[in-house]
Coordinates of C-alpha atoms in Angstrom, one line a residue:
Chain I
M1 CA -17.4 -22.6 12.9
P2 CA -20.4 -20.6 11.7
A3 CA -21.6 -21.2 8.1
M4 CA -20.3 -18.6 5.6
T5 CA -21.1 -17.8 2.0
L6 CA -18.6 -18.3 -0.8
T7 CA -17.7 -14.6 -0.7
E8 CA -17.2 -14.6 3.0
K9 CA -15.0 -17.7 2.9
I10 CA -12.7 -16.3 0.3
L11 CA -12.3 -13.1 2.2
A12 CA -11.8 -14.9 5.5
K13 CA -9.0 -17.0 3.9
H14 CA -7.3 -13.9 2.7
S15 CA -7.6 -12.1 6.0
K16 CA -6.1 -13.0 9.4
S17 CA -9.5 -14.2 10.7
A18 CA -10.9 -17.7 10.5
V19 CA -14.4 -16.2 10.4
V20 CA -15.7 -12.9 8.9
E21 CA -19.1 -11.4 9.1
P22 CA -20.9 -8.9 6.7
G23 CA -20.2 -5.3 7.7
Q24 CA -16.8 -6.2 9.2
N25 CA -13.8 -4.1 8.0
I26 CA -10.9 -6.4 7.3
W27 CA -7.4 -6.3 5.7
I28 CA -6.9 -8.9 3.0
D29 CA -4.0 -10.2 0.9
I30 CA -4.5 -9.7 -2.9
D31 CA -3.6 -12.4 -5.4
I32 CA -3.8 -10.4 -8.6
L33 CA -3.9 -6.6 -9.3
M34 CA -5.0 -5.7 -12.8
T35 CA -4.8 -2.2 -14.4
H36 CA -5.2 -0.8 -17.9
D37 CA -4.4 2.3 -20.0
V38 CA -7.2 4.5 -18.6
C39 CA -6.4 4.0 -14.8
G40 CA -2.9 2.6 -15.0
P41 CA -1.0 6.0 -15.4
G42 CA -2.9 7.5 -12.4
T43 CA -2.2 4.3 -10.4
I44 CA 1.5 4.4 -11.2
G45 CA 1.5 8.0 -10.2
V46 CA -0.1 7.2 -6.8
F47 CA 2.4 4.3 -6.3
K48 CA 5.5 6.4 -7.1
K49 CA 4.3 9.4 -5.1
N50 CA 3.8 7.3 -1.9
F51 CA 6.4 4.6 -2.2
G52 CA 9.2 6.6 -3.9
K53 CA 10.5 6.9 -7.5
D54 CA 12.6 3.8 -7.2
A55 CA 10.0 1.7 -5.4
K56 CA 9.3 -1.9 -6.7
V57 CA 5.8 -3.4 -6.9
W58 CA 5.1 -6.0 -4.2
D59 CA 5.2 -8.9 -6.6
P60 CA 5.8 -8.5 -10.3
K61 CA 4.0 -11.8 -11.1
K62 CA 0.9 -10.5 -9.5
V63 CA 0.6 -7.2 -11.3
V64 CA -1.1 -7.7 -14.7
I65 CA -1.3 -4.7 -17.1
I66 CA -3.6 -5.0 -20.1
P67 CA -4.1 -1.9 -22.3
D68 CA -7.5 -2.1 -23.9
H69 CA -9.5 1.1 -23.7
Y70 CA -8.1 3.7 -26.1
I71 CA -6.0 1.7 -28.5
F72 CA -6.9 2.4 -32.1
T73 CA -7.0 6.2 -31.9
A74 CA -4.9 9.1 -33.1
D75 CA -5.5 10.8 -29.7
K76 CA -2.0 11.8 -28.5
M77 CA -2.8 11.7 -24.8
A78 CA -4.3 8.3 -25.1
N79 CA -1.2 7.1 -26.9
R80 CA 1.0 8.8 -24.3
N81 CA -0.8 6.7 -21.6
I82 CA 0.3 3.5 -23.3
D83 CA 3.9 4.8 -23.3
V84 CA 3.5 5.3 -19.5
L85 CA 2.4 1.6 -19.1
R86 CA 5.2 0.3 -21.3
E87 CA 7.9 2.2 -19.5
F88 CA 6.6 1.1 -16.1
A89 CA 6.3 -2.6 -17.2
S90 CA 9.9 -2.5 -18.4
E91 CA 11.3 -0.7 -15.4
Q92 CA 9.5 -3.1 -13.0
K93 CA 10.2 -6.2 -15.2
L94 CA 6.6 -7.2 -15.2
P95 CA 6.1 -10.5 -17.0
Y96 CA 2.4 -9.9 -17.7
Y97 CA 2.2 -6.8 -19.7
Y98 CA 0.2 -7.2 -22.9
D99 CA 1.7 -4.5 -25.1
V100 CA -0.1 -2.7 -27.9
G101 CA 1.4 -3.3 -31.4
T102 CA 3.0 -6.6 -30.4
E103 CA 1.9 -10.3 -30.7
K104 CA 1.1 -10.1 -26.9
Y105 CA -1.6 -7.5 -27.4
K106 CA -4.9 -8.9 -26.1
G107 CA -7.7 -6.4 -26.0
V108 CA -10.4 -6.2 -23.3
C109 CA -8.9 -7.0 -19.9
H110 CA -11.8 -8.9 -18.4
I111 CA -11.7 -11.5 -21.2
A112 CA -7.9 -11.4 -21.5
L113 CA -7.4 -12.2 -17.8
P114 CA -8.9 -15.7 -18.0
E115 CA -7.5 -16.4 -21.5
E116 CA -4.0 -15.8 -20.2
G117 CA -4.5 -17.8 -17.0
H118 CA -4.8 -15.0 -14.4
T119 CA -8.1 -16.1 -12.9
R120 CA -8.5 -19.0 -10.5
P121 CA -11.2 -20.2 -8.0
G122 CA -10.8 -19.1 -4.4
E123 CA -8.5 -16.1 -5.3
V124 CA -8.9 -12.4 -4.8
L125 CA -8.6 -10.2 -7.9
L126 CA -8.7 -6.5 -7.8
G127 CA -8.7 -4.3 -10.9
T128 CA -9.0 -0.6 -11.7
D129 CA -12.2 -1.2 -13.7
S130 CA -15.7 -1.7 -12.4
H131 CA -16.2 -4.8 -14.6
T132 CA -13.4 -6.6 -12.8
C133 CA -16.4 -8.4 -11.2
T134 CA -16.6 -10.5 -14.4
A135 CA -14.1 -13.0 -12.9
G136 CA -16.5 -14.0 -10.2
A137 CA -17.6 -16.5 -12.8
F138 CA -14.5 -18.5 -11.9
G139 CA -15.5 -18.8 -8.2
E140 CA -13.2 -16.0 -7.0
F141 CA -13.7 -12.7 -5.3
A142 CA -13.2 -10.0 -7.9
T143 CA -14.1 -6.3 -7.7
G144 CA -13.2 -2.9 -9.1
I145 CA -11.1 -0.3 -7.2
G146 CA -9.8 3.2 -8.0
N147 CA -6.3 4.5 -8.6
T148 CA -5.5 5.3 -4.9
D149 CA -6.5 1.8 -3.7
A150 CA -4.6 0.2 -6.6
G151 CA -1.5 2.3 -5.9
F152 CA -1.7 1.1 -2.3
V153 CA -2.1 -2.6 -3.4
M154 CA 0.8 -2.2 -5.8
G155 CA 3.1 -1.3 -3.0
T156 CA 1.8 -3.5 -0.2
G157 CA -0.2 -6.4 -1.7
N158 CA -3.1 -5.7 0.6
L159 CA -6.1 -3.5 1.2
W160 CA -9.0 -3.0 3.6
L161 CA -12.4 -4.1 2.5
K162 CA -15.8 -4.3 4.2
V163 CA -17.3 -7.8 4.0
P164 CA -20.5 -7.6 1.9
P165 CA -23.7 -9.4 2.8
T166 CA -24.5 -11.9 0.0
M167 CA -27.7 -11.9 -2.1
R168 CA -28.6 -15.2 -3.7
F169 CA -30.2 -15.5 -7.1
V170 CA -31.4 -19.0 -8.1
F171 CA -32.1 -19.8 -11.7
D172 CA -34.4 -22.9 -12.1
G173 CA -35.6 -24.4 -15.3
N174 CA -34.1 -24.7 -18.8
L175 CA -32.9 -21.7 -20.7
P176 CA -35.0 -21.5 -24.0
P177 CA -32.9 -21.0 -27.2
Y178 CA -34.1 -17.4 -27.6
L179 CA -32.7 -16.3 -24.3
M180 CA -29.1 -15.7 -23.1
A181 CA -27.3 -14.9 -19.9
K182 CA -27.8 -11.2 -20.8
D183 CA -31.6 -11.6 -20.6
L184 CA -31.2 -13.1 -17.2
I185 CA -29.0 -10.4 -15.7
L186 CA -31.0 -7.6 -17.3
A187 CA -34.1 -9.1 -15.7
V188 CA -32.4 -9.2 -12.3
I189 CA -31.1 -5.6 -12.6
G190 CA -34.5 -4.5 -13.6
D191 CA -36.1 -6.2 -10.7
I192 CA -33.7 -5.0 -7.9
G193 CA -32.7 -1.6 -9.5
C194 CA -29.3 -0.2 -10.3
D195 CA -28.8 0.3 -6.6
G196 CA -30.4 -3.0 -5.5
A197 CA -27.1 -4.7 -4.7
T198 CA -25.1 -1.7 -3.5
Y199 CA -22.3 -2.8 -1.1
K200 CA -23.5 -6.5 -1.5
A201 CA -22.2 -9.7 -3.1
M202 CA -24.5 -11.4 -5.7
E203 CA -24.2 -15.2 -5.8
F204 CA -25.8 -17.0 -8.7
D205 CA -27.0 -20.5 -8.1
G206 CA -29.3 -23.2 -9.4
P207 CA -29.4 -25.6 -12.3
G208 CA -30.0 -22.8 -14.8
V209 CA -26.6 -21.3 -13.9
F210 CA -24.6 -24.5 -13.9
A211 CA -26.1 -25.3 -17.4
L212 CA -24.4 -22.1 -18.8
N213 CA -21.0 -22.2 -20.4
I214 CA -18.2 -20.3 -18.8
E215 CA -18.6 -17.2 -21.1
E216 CA -22.3 -16.9 -20.3
R217 CA -21.4 -17.1 -16.6
M218 CA -19.0 -14.3 -17.2
T219 CA -21.8 -12.2 -18.7
L220 CA -23.9 -12.7 -15.5
C221 CA -21.1 -11.7 -13.2
N222 CA -19.9 -8.8 -15.5
M223 CA -23.1 -6.9 -14.9
V224 CA -23.5 -7.2 -11.1
I225 CA -21.9 -3.7 -10.9
E226 CA -24.9 -2.4 -12.9
A227 CA -27.0 -3.3 -9.8
G228 CA -24.3 -1.7 -7.6
G229 CA -23.0 -5.1 -6.5
K230 CA -19.5 -5.3 -5.0
N231 CA -18.9 -8.7 -6.6
G232 CA -20.8 -11.5 -8.4
V233 CA -19.8 -15.1 -7.8
I234 CA -20.6 -18.6 -9.1
A235 CA -19.4 -21.7 -7.3
P236 CA -16.8 -23.5 -9.4
D237 CA -17.9 -26.8 -11.0
K238 CA -16.4 -29.2 -13.5
I239 CA -17.0 -26.6 -16.3
T240 CA -15.1 -24.0 -14.3
L241 CA -12.2 -26.4 -13.4
D242 CA -11.8 -27.8 -16.9
F243 CA -11.6 -24.2 -18.2
I244 CA -9.2 -23.0 -15.5
N245 CA -6.9 -26.0 -15.7
A246 CA -6.6 -25.7 -19.4
K247 CA -5.6 -22.0 -19.1
N248 CA -3.5 -22.2 -15.9
K249 CA -0.2 -22.4 -17.8
H250 CA 1.7 -20.9 -14.9
K251 CA 0.6 -23.9 -12.8
V252 CA -0.4 -21.6 -9.9
P253 CA -2.0 -23.8 -7.2
F254 CA -5.5 -22.8 -6.1
T255 CA -8.2 -23.9 -3.7
P256 CA -11.9 -23.9 -4.9
M257 CA -14.3 -22.8 -2.2
Y258 CA -18.1 -23.2 -1.8
T259 CA -20.9 -21.7 0.3
D260 CA -21.4 -23.7 3.5
P261 CA -24.8 -25.3 4.0
G262 CA -26.8 -23.0 6.2
A263 CA -25.0 -19.8 5.3
K264 CA -27.0 -16.7 5.7
F265 CA -28.1 -14.7 2.7
A266 CA -29.4 -11.1 2.9
Y267 CA -31.9 -11.8 0.1
E268 CA -33.0 -14.7 -2.0
K269 CA -34.9 -14.8 -5.2
V270 CA -35.8 -17.8 -7.4
Y271 CA -36.4 -17.3 -11.2
D272 CA -38.0 -19.9 -13.4
I273 CA -35.9 -19.0 -16.5
S274 CA -38.0 -21.2 -18.8
K275 CA -40.8 -18.7 -18.5
L276 CA -38.7 -15.5 -19.1
Q277 CA -38.9 -13.5 -22.3
P278 CA -36.1 -11.5 -24.1
V279 CA -35.3 -8.4 -22.1
V280 CA -33.9 -4.9 -23.0
A281 CA -32.8 -2.1 -20.8
K282 CA -34.2 1.1 -22.2
P283 CA -32.3 4.5 -22.1
H284 CA -30.8 5.8 -19.8
S285 CA -30.3 3.2 -17.1
P286 CA -29.5 -0.5 -17.0
D287 CA -32.4 -1.1 -14.7
N288 CA -35.0 0.5 -17.1
K289 CA -36.3 -3.0 -18.0
S290 CA -38.8 -3.9 -20.7
F291 CA -39.6 -7.1 -22.5
V292 CA -38.6 -6.9 -26.1
S293 CA -42.2 -7.6 -26.9
E294 CA -43.2 -4.3 -25.2
V295 CA -40.8 -2.1 -27.3
K296 CA -40.7 -4.1 -30.6
G297 CA -40.8 -1.9 -33.7
T298 CA -38.9 1.0 -32.1
K299 CA -36.8 2.5 -34.9
L300 CA -33.0 2.2 -34.6
D301 CA -30.0 3.9 -36.2
R302 CA -27.3 1.6 -35.1
A303 CA -26.5 -1.9 -33.7
Y304 CA -23.3 -2.7 -31.8
I305 CA -22.0 -6.1 -30.8
G306 CA -18.9 -6.1 -28.6
S307 CA -17.3 -5.4 -25.2
C308 CA -16.4 -7.5 -22.1
T309 CA -20.0 -8.5 -21.7
G310 CA -21.1 -9.0 -25.3
G311 CA -18.0 -9.6 -27.4
K312 CA -17.1 -13.2 -26.6
M313 CA -17.3 -16.2 -29.0
T314 CA -20.7 -17.3 -27.5
D315 CA -22.0 -13.8 -28.2
F316 CA -20.8 -13.9 -31.8
R317 CA -22.1 -17.4 -32.4
A318 CA -25.5 -16.3 -31.3
A319 CA -25.4 -13.1 -33.5
A320 CA -24.1 -15.0 -36.5
S321 CA -26.8 -17.7 -36.2
I322 CA -29.4 -14.9 -36.8
M323 CA -27.5 -12.6 -39.2
H324 CA -26.5 -15.5 -41.5
G325 CA -28.1 -15.0 -44.9
H326 CA -29.5 -11.5 -44.0
N327 CA -28.4 -8.0 -44.7
V328 CA -28.3 -5.5 -41.9
K329 CA -30.7 -2.5 -42.3
I330 CA -28.8 -0.2 -40.0
D331 CA -25.1 0.6 -39.4
T332 CA -23.9 -2.5 -37.4
F333 CA -20.5 -2.6 -35.7
V334 CA -18.9 -5.9 -34.6
V335 CA -16.0 -5.7 -32.2
P336 CA -14.3 -8.8 -30.8
A337 CA -13.3 -8.4 -27.2
T338 CA -9.8 -9.9 -27.6
T339 CA -7.3 -10.9 -30.4
E340 CA -8.1 -14.5 -29.5
V341 CA -11.8 -13.9 -30.1
A342 CA -10.8 -12.1 -33.4
K343 CA -8.9 -15.3 -34.4
G344 CA -11.9 -17.4 -33.5
L345 CA -14.1 -15.3 -35.8
K346 CA -11.7 -15.9 -38.7
T347 CA -11.6 -19.7 -38.1
E348 CA -14.8 -20.9 -36.7
K349 CA -17.5 -21.7 -39.3
M350 CA -21.2 -21.9 -39.4
H351 CA -23.1 -22.9 -42.6
G352 CA -19.8 -23.2 -44.3
K353 CA -18.7 -19.6 -43.7
T354 CA -16.5 -18.2 -41.0
L355 CA -18.3 -16.1 -38.5
E356 CA -16.4 -13.0 -39.7
Q357 CA -17.5 -13.7 -43.3
I358 CA -21.1 -14.0 -42.1
F359 CA -20.9 -10.6 -40.5
L360 CA -19.1 -9.0 -43.4
D361 CA -21.6 -10.5 -45.9
S362 CA -24.5 -9.1 -43.9
G363 CA -23.0 -5.6 -44.3
A364 CA -21.7 -5.2 -40.7
K365 CA -18.4 -3.4 -40.1
M366 CA -15.7 -5.3 -38.2
G367 CA -13.5 -3.5 -35.6
E368 CA -10.3 -4.5 -33.9
A369 CA -10.1 -6.1 -30.4
S370 CA -10.6 -3.4 -27.7
C371 CA -13.2 -1.7 -25.5
A372 CA -14.0 0.5 -28.6
A373 CA -17.3 2.4 -28.4
C374 CA -18.7 0.6 -25.3
L375 CA -17.6 3.6 -23.3
G376 CA -17.4 6.3 -26.0
G377 CA -13.8 7.2 -25.8
P378 CA -11.9 9.7 -28.1
S379 CA -14.1 11.0 -31.0
D380 CA -12.4 8.7 -33.6
T381 CA -13.2 5.5 -31.7
F382 CA -14.7 2.8 -33.9
G383 CA -18.5 2.7 -33.6
R384 CA -18.7 5.7 -31.1
L385 CA -22.1 7.5 -31.1
N386 CA -21.0 11.0 -32.2
Q387 CA -24.6 12.2 -32.7
A388 CA -27.8 11.9 -30.8
I389 CA -28.8 8.6 -32.5
R390 CA -30.5 5.5 -31.2
C391 CA -28.5 2.3 -30.8
I392 CA -29.1 -1.2 -29.6
S393 CA -26.0 -2.7 -28.0
T394 CA -24.7 -5.9 -26.3
T395 CA -22.7 -3.7 -24.0
N396 CA -23.3 -3.2 -20.3
R397 CA -24.2 0.4 -19.5
N398 CA -26.5 3.0 -21.0
F399 CA -26.3 6.1 -18.7
P400 CA -26.4 9.4 -20.6
G401 CA -23.2 9.9 -22.7
R402 CA -21.9 6.4 -22.1
M403 CA -21.3 5.5 -25.8
G404 CA -20.5 9.1 -26.8
H405 CA -23.1 11.7 -27.3
K406 CA -25.0 12.6 -24.2
E407 CA -28.3 12.7 -26.0
A408 CA -27.8 9.4 -27.8
E409 CA -30.2 6.6 -26.7
V410 CA -28.8 3.2 -26.0
F411 CA -30.9 0.0 -25.5
L412 CA -29.0 -2.9 -23.9
A413 CA -29.9 -6.4 -25.1
S414 CA -28.6 -9.9 -25.8
P415 CA -26.6 -10.6 -28.9
L416 CA -29.6 -12.5 -30.3
T417 CA -31.9 -9.5 -29.9
V418 CA -29.3 -7.1 -31.2
A419 CA -28.7 -9.3 -34.3
A420 CA -32.4 -9.6 -35.0
S421 CA -32.8 -5.9 -34.6
A422 CA -29.8 -5.2 -36.9
I423 CA -31.4 -7.1 -39.8
S424 CA -34.8 -5.5 -39.3
G425 CA -33.8 -2.0 -38.4
T426 CA -36.2 -1.9 -35.5
I427 CA -36.2 -3.5 -32.1
T428 CA -37.0 -7.1 -32.9
D429 CA -37.8 -10.2 -30.8
P430 CA -35.2 -12.9 -31.7
R431 CA -38.1 -15.5 -31.6
E432 CA -39.1 -14.2 -35.0
Y433 CA -35.8 -15.7 -36.4
I434 CA -35.5 -18.8 -34.2
A435 CA -37.6 -21.7 -35.1
Chain A
M1 CA -6.7 17.6 1.6
S2 CA -5.9 17.5 5.3
K3 CA -8.2 17.5 8.3
I4 CA -11.8 18.2 7.4
Q5 CA -12.8 21.8 8.4
D6 CA -15.3 22.0 11.1
V7 CA -17.5 24.5 9.2
I8 CA -17.8 24.6 5.4
T9 CA -20.0 27.2 3.7
G10 CA -20.9 27.8 0.1
K11 CA -23.4 27.4 -2.7
A12 CA -25.3 24.2 -3.5
Y13 CA -25.6 22.5 -6.9
V14 CA -28.4 20.0 -7.0
L15 CA -28.7 16.8 -9.0
G16 CA -31.0 13.8 -9.1
D17 CA -30.7 10.0 -8.7
N18 CA -28.1 7.7 -10.3
I19 CA -25.6 10.3 -11.3
D20 CA -23.1 7.9 -12.8
T21 CA -19.4 8.4 -13.4
D22 CA -19.8 8.9 -17.1
Q23 CA -22.0 11.9 -16.3
I24 CA -19.5 13.2 -13.7
I25 CA -16.5 12.9 -16.1
P26 CA -17.2 11.6 -19.6
A27 CA -14.8 8.8 -20.9
E28 CA -13.3 11.0 -23.6
Y29 CA -11.5 13.1 -21.0
L30 CA -9.9 10.1 -19.2
T31 CA -6.9 10.5 -21.4
F32 CA -5.6 13.2 -18.9
N33 CA -3.5 11.7 -16.2
P34 CA -4.7 12.8 -12.7
A35 CA -1.1 12.1 -11.3
I36 CA 0.1 15.2 -13.3
P37 CA -1.0 18.4 -11.6
E38 CA -1.5 20.5 -14.8
E39 CA -3.7 17.6 -16.1
Y40 CA -5.5 17.3 -12.8
K41 CA -6.9 20.8 -13.3
Q42 CA -8.4 19.8 -16.7
F43 CA -10.8 17.4 -15.0
G44 CA -12.4 20.4 -13.3
K45 CA -13.3 22.0 -16.6
Y46 CA -15.2 18.9 -17.8
A47 CA -16.8 17.9 -14.5
L48 CA -20.5 17.0 -14.8
S49 CA -20.4 17.8 -18.5
S50 CA -22.5 14.8 -19.5
V51 CA -25.4 15.5 -17.2
P52 CA -28.4 16.1 -19.5
P53 CA -29.2 19.9 -19.4
S54 CA -32.7 19.3 -18.0
Q55 CA -31.1 17.5 -15.0
S56 CA -28.4 20.0 -14.5
G57 CA -29.0 22.3 -11.5
L58 CA -32.3 21.2 -10.0
P59 CA -35.1 21.9 -9.5
K60 CA -35.2 24.2 -12.5
G61 CA -32.6 22.5 -14.6
N62 CA -30.6 24.0 -17.4
I63 CA -28.2 25.7 -15.0
P64 CA -24.6 24.9 -16.1
F65 CA -22.2 23.7 -13.4
H66 CA -19.7 26.3 -14.7
T67 CA -19.4 28.3 -17.8
D68 CA -17.4 26.9 -20.7
N69 CA -13.7 27.1 -20.3
E70 CA -13.9 27.7 -16.5
F71 CA -11.8 25.1 -14.5
V72 CA -13.6 25.8 -11.2
S73 CA -17.3 26.0 -10.5
P74 CA -18.9 28.6 -8.2
Y75 CA -20.4 25.8 -6.1
T76 CA -19.0 24.1 -3.0
F77 CA -21.7 21.5 -2.3
I78 CA -23.3 18.8 -4.6
I79 CA -26.7 17.8 -3.3
A80 CA -27.8 14.6 -4.9
G81 CA -30.4 11.8 -4.7
K82 CA -29.8 8.0 -4.6
N83 CA -26.8 6.0 -5.8
F84 CA -24.4 8.9 -6.5
G85 CA -21.3 7.9 -8.4
C86 CA -22.6 4.6 -9.8
G87 CA -21.0 3.1 -12.9
S88 CA -17.3 2.8 -13.5
S89 CA -14.4 2.7 -11.1
R90 CA -12.8 5.8 -12.5
E91 CA -11.2 7.8 -9.7
H92 CA -11.3 10.6 -12.2
A93 CA -14.9 11.2 -10.9
P94 CA -14.1 12.4 -7.4
V95 CA -11.0 14.0 -8.9
A96 CA -13.1 16.0 -11.3
L97 CA -15.4 17.3 -8.5
D98 CA -12.4 18.2 -6.3
A99 CA -10.7 20.0 -9.2
A100 CA -13.9 21.9 -9.9
G101 CA -13.9 23.2 -6.2
I102 CA -16.5 20.8 -4.7
K103 CA -15.7 20.2 -1.0
V104 CA -18.7 18.1 0.1
V105 CA -21.2 15.8 -1.6
V106 CA -24.5 15.2 0.3
A107 CA -26.4 12.2 -1.2
E108 CA -29.0 9.7 0.1
F109 CA -26.4 7.0 -0.5
Y110 CA -23.4 6.3 -2.8
A111 CA -22.2 3.7 -5.2
R112 CA -19.5 1.7 -3.4
I113 CA -16.4 2.4 -5.6
F114 CA -17.1 6.2 -5.9
F115 CA -17.4 6.3 -2.1
R116 CA -14.1 4.4 -1.5
N117 CA -12.3 6.6 -4.1
A118 CA -13.6 9.8 -2.5
V119 CA -12.5 8.8 1.0
N120 CA -9.3 6.9 0.2
G121 CA -8.1 9.6 -2.2
G122 CA -9.2 12.3 0.3
Y123 CA -10.8 14.4 -2.5
L124 CA -14.1 15.4 -0.8
V125 CA -16.3 14.5 2.1
P126 CA -19.2 12.2 1.2
F127 CA -22.1 12.8 3.7
E128 CA -25.3 10.8 3.6
C129 CA -28.6 12.7 4.3
Q130 CA -31.6 11.3 6.1
D131 CA -34.2 13.2 4.0
R132 CA -34.5 13.6 0.3
L133 CA -32.5 16.8 0.2
C134 CA -32.3 17.0 -3.6
E135 CA -36.0 17.9 -3.4
K136 CA -35.6 20.4 -0.5
V137 CA -32.4 22.3 -1.5
C138 CA -32.4 24.5 -4.7
T139 CA -29.4 25.1 -6.8
G140 CA -27.8 28.3 -5.6
D141 CA -28.9 28.0 -2.0
E142 CA -26.3 29.1 0.5
L143 CA -25.4 26.2 2.8
K144 CA -23.4 26.0 6.0
L145 CA -22.2 22.5 7.1
D146 CA -21.5 21.9 10.8
V147 CA -19.2 18.9 10.5
P148 CA -18.9 17.9 14.2
N149 CA -22.6 18.0 14.8
C150 CA -23.5 16.5 11.3
K151 CA -26.0 19.3 10.6
L152 CA -26.5 21.1 7.3
H153 CA -28.0 24.6 7.6
N154 CA -29.7 26.1 4.5
L155 CA -29.0 29.8 5.0
T156 CA -31.4 30.7 2.1
T157 CA -34.5 28.8 3.5
K158 CA -33.4 28.8 7.2
E159 CA -33.9 25.1 7.3
T160 CA -31.6 22.6 9.1
Y161 CA -31.1 19.0 7.9
P162 CA -29.6 16.2 10.0
L163 CA -26.8 14.1 8.3
N164 CA -25.6 10.7 9.1
P165 CA -22.3 10.6 11.1
L166 CA -19.2 9.8 9.0
G167 CA -18.4 6.9 11.3
E168 CA -15.4 4.7 10.3
I169 CA -14.4 6.9 7.4
A170 CA -13.9 10.0 9.6
P171 CA -10.3 9.0 10.7
I172 CA -9.3 8.4 7.0
L173 CA -10.8 11.6 5.8
N174 CA -9.2 13.5 8.8
A175 CA -5.8 12.1 7.9
G176 CA -6.3 13.1 4.3
G177 CA -6.8 9.7 2.6
I178 CA -5.7 6.1 3.0
F179 CA -1.9 6.7 2.6
P180 CA -1.6 9.4 5.3
Y181 CA -4.0 7.3 7.4
A182 CA -1.9 4.1 7.0
K183 CA 1.2 6.1 7.9
Q184 CA -0.5 7.6 11.0
V185 CA -1.5 4.2 12.4
G186 CA 1.9 2.7 11.6
M187 CA 0.8 0.4 8.8
L188 CA 3.2 2.1 6.3
K189 CA 6.6 3.7 7.1
S190 CA 6.4 7.5 6.9

């Protein structure tokens, strides 16, 4: 049998072919379909229109609905959309609906999925959100789709896909304490461009990747879409399996898969990460790369720490390690991705204080678990850029208008760089605060 | 949408590279539900509303896609550069262009999810050009698309541009999207 990459092997296993090749169109079986409040109502509409008003989803245990985008808003239409999800979940008897205003409420779907045991190595996860690719960190094929595709999956459990060629990124060397996964992925996107991986899989490999914790691996895979990637993937190792086994409360069996020796890659690049510097993406594109040292001193109006890519415990530990004992000089918004992360901020301590207390004492504002201002949203969204101001953010996208105002400027950076910039009011290299 | 027309004519609206889905339809309008026809129309009103003015209607810029409060734009074609539709997976992006009256987008290439959504939802025809047409066509030029021959005629400048064949997406677009296509080929019961 010809050697295949991890992505090809997962797709082959879920298709009717023993072997698949890049460029081939195949039909695959889907393990999990995820949707949320922004694309769920449209998806449900497509499903009902095409399968009938009384149709049932193909497997209620495989449809996961996680409202997270527009939650803490007075916007009536946004609240109406949650009602649509609630009604559908009840009518379809979906066991995995994480309703707003209940103890089950989670927050950002890409972080909630692994927390609740819906991600497993070797599986196929499709979601109506481009950052669904985050779950590639668990050694699975995960990608974003639209409402029509999701409506199709809801009724049938399968979908056609084109097998992507795989690009391989190898990280060698040790990650210095002033760098995070965000610096690595911003460097990659800057190097290949925000169309550099269009229609392709991005596999991350090398000792520098396997030294990262699971949350940092999620940050890498989360941002492959910013290079146009169809999916990002990291082979599962002991760190992955320990995490998955601890979360797999439904005891769903799974089969980890790995790239075959001799598999063909469409592109390979090796990075010595010990030599990299802190990186930012300047306005208005995630590939507009600079080293922090080249833009340091740039005046800022706001700092934002949150989202699926920058609102996890690892991100807040990093930010708190810098912000502890300092006051912020600009408006700083801290938004935990999920309610579980929010609990962690209230319990985990550093220098004798909870992380939340460190942020509050520094003068930062704390928001509730959700996508919040990462994608702008309704005008009353916490942290939204309602004016043409300049913000440094741990989020993943900075195209015009992404965080609200179309003339606002957004710099993307690691939580370390954002924290250092928040306490100095200008873009600041975290090395100034890390001994 | 049903079968693609053989000839499509109308005015061009020209944009640059990396027009992402937040520029095509800003997130604040995603509260409308595209499955409800009255709300579907609303997307047309806000289509392309986050493109910075200097990049709106090239080469001159500062040409609005439509006047405020109009649901439909006077343009039929979007001509764009590289990586059209990058960013989020929101199907509201091709919906917004369709609701605004756009029938065809001609770009150098597309972001993957936008392309799938445009085709599988049957909203518009995404053609790829071989030349950098966003620097050859001007906003307002009258275009005539010859679909079977994959040729785009610029009636204003008298130029003709070759386009890449639609290939494997042609049958899905001709059926009107993935659902009618799957019914046609017997994968779904009609």
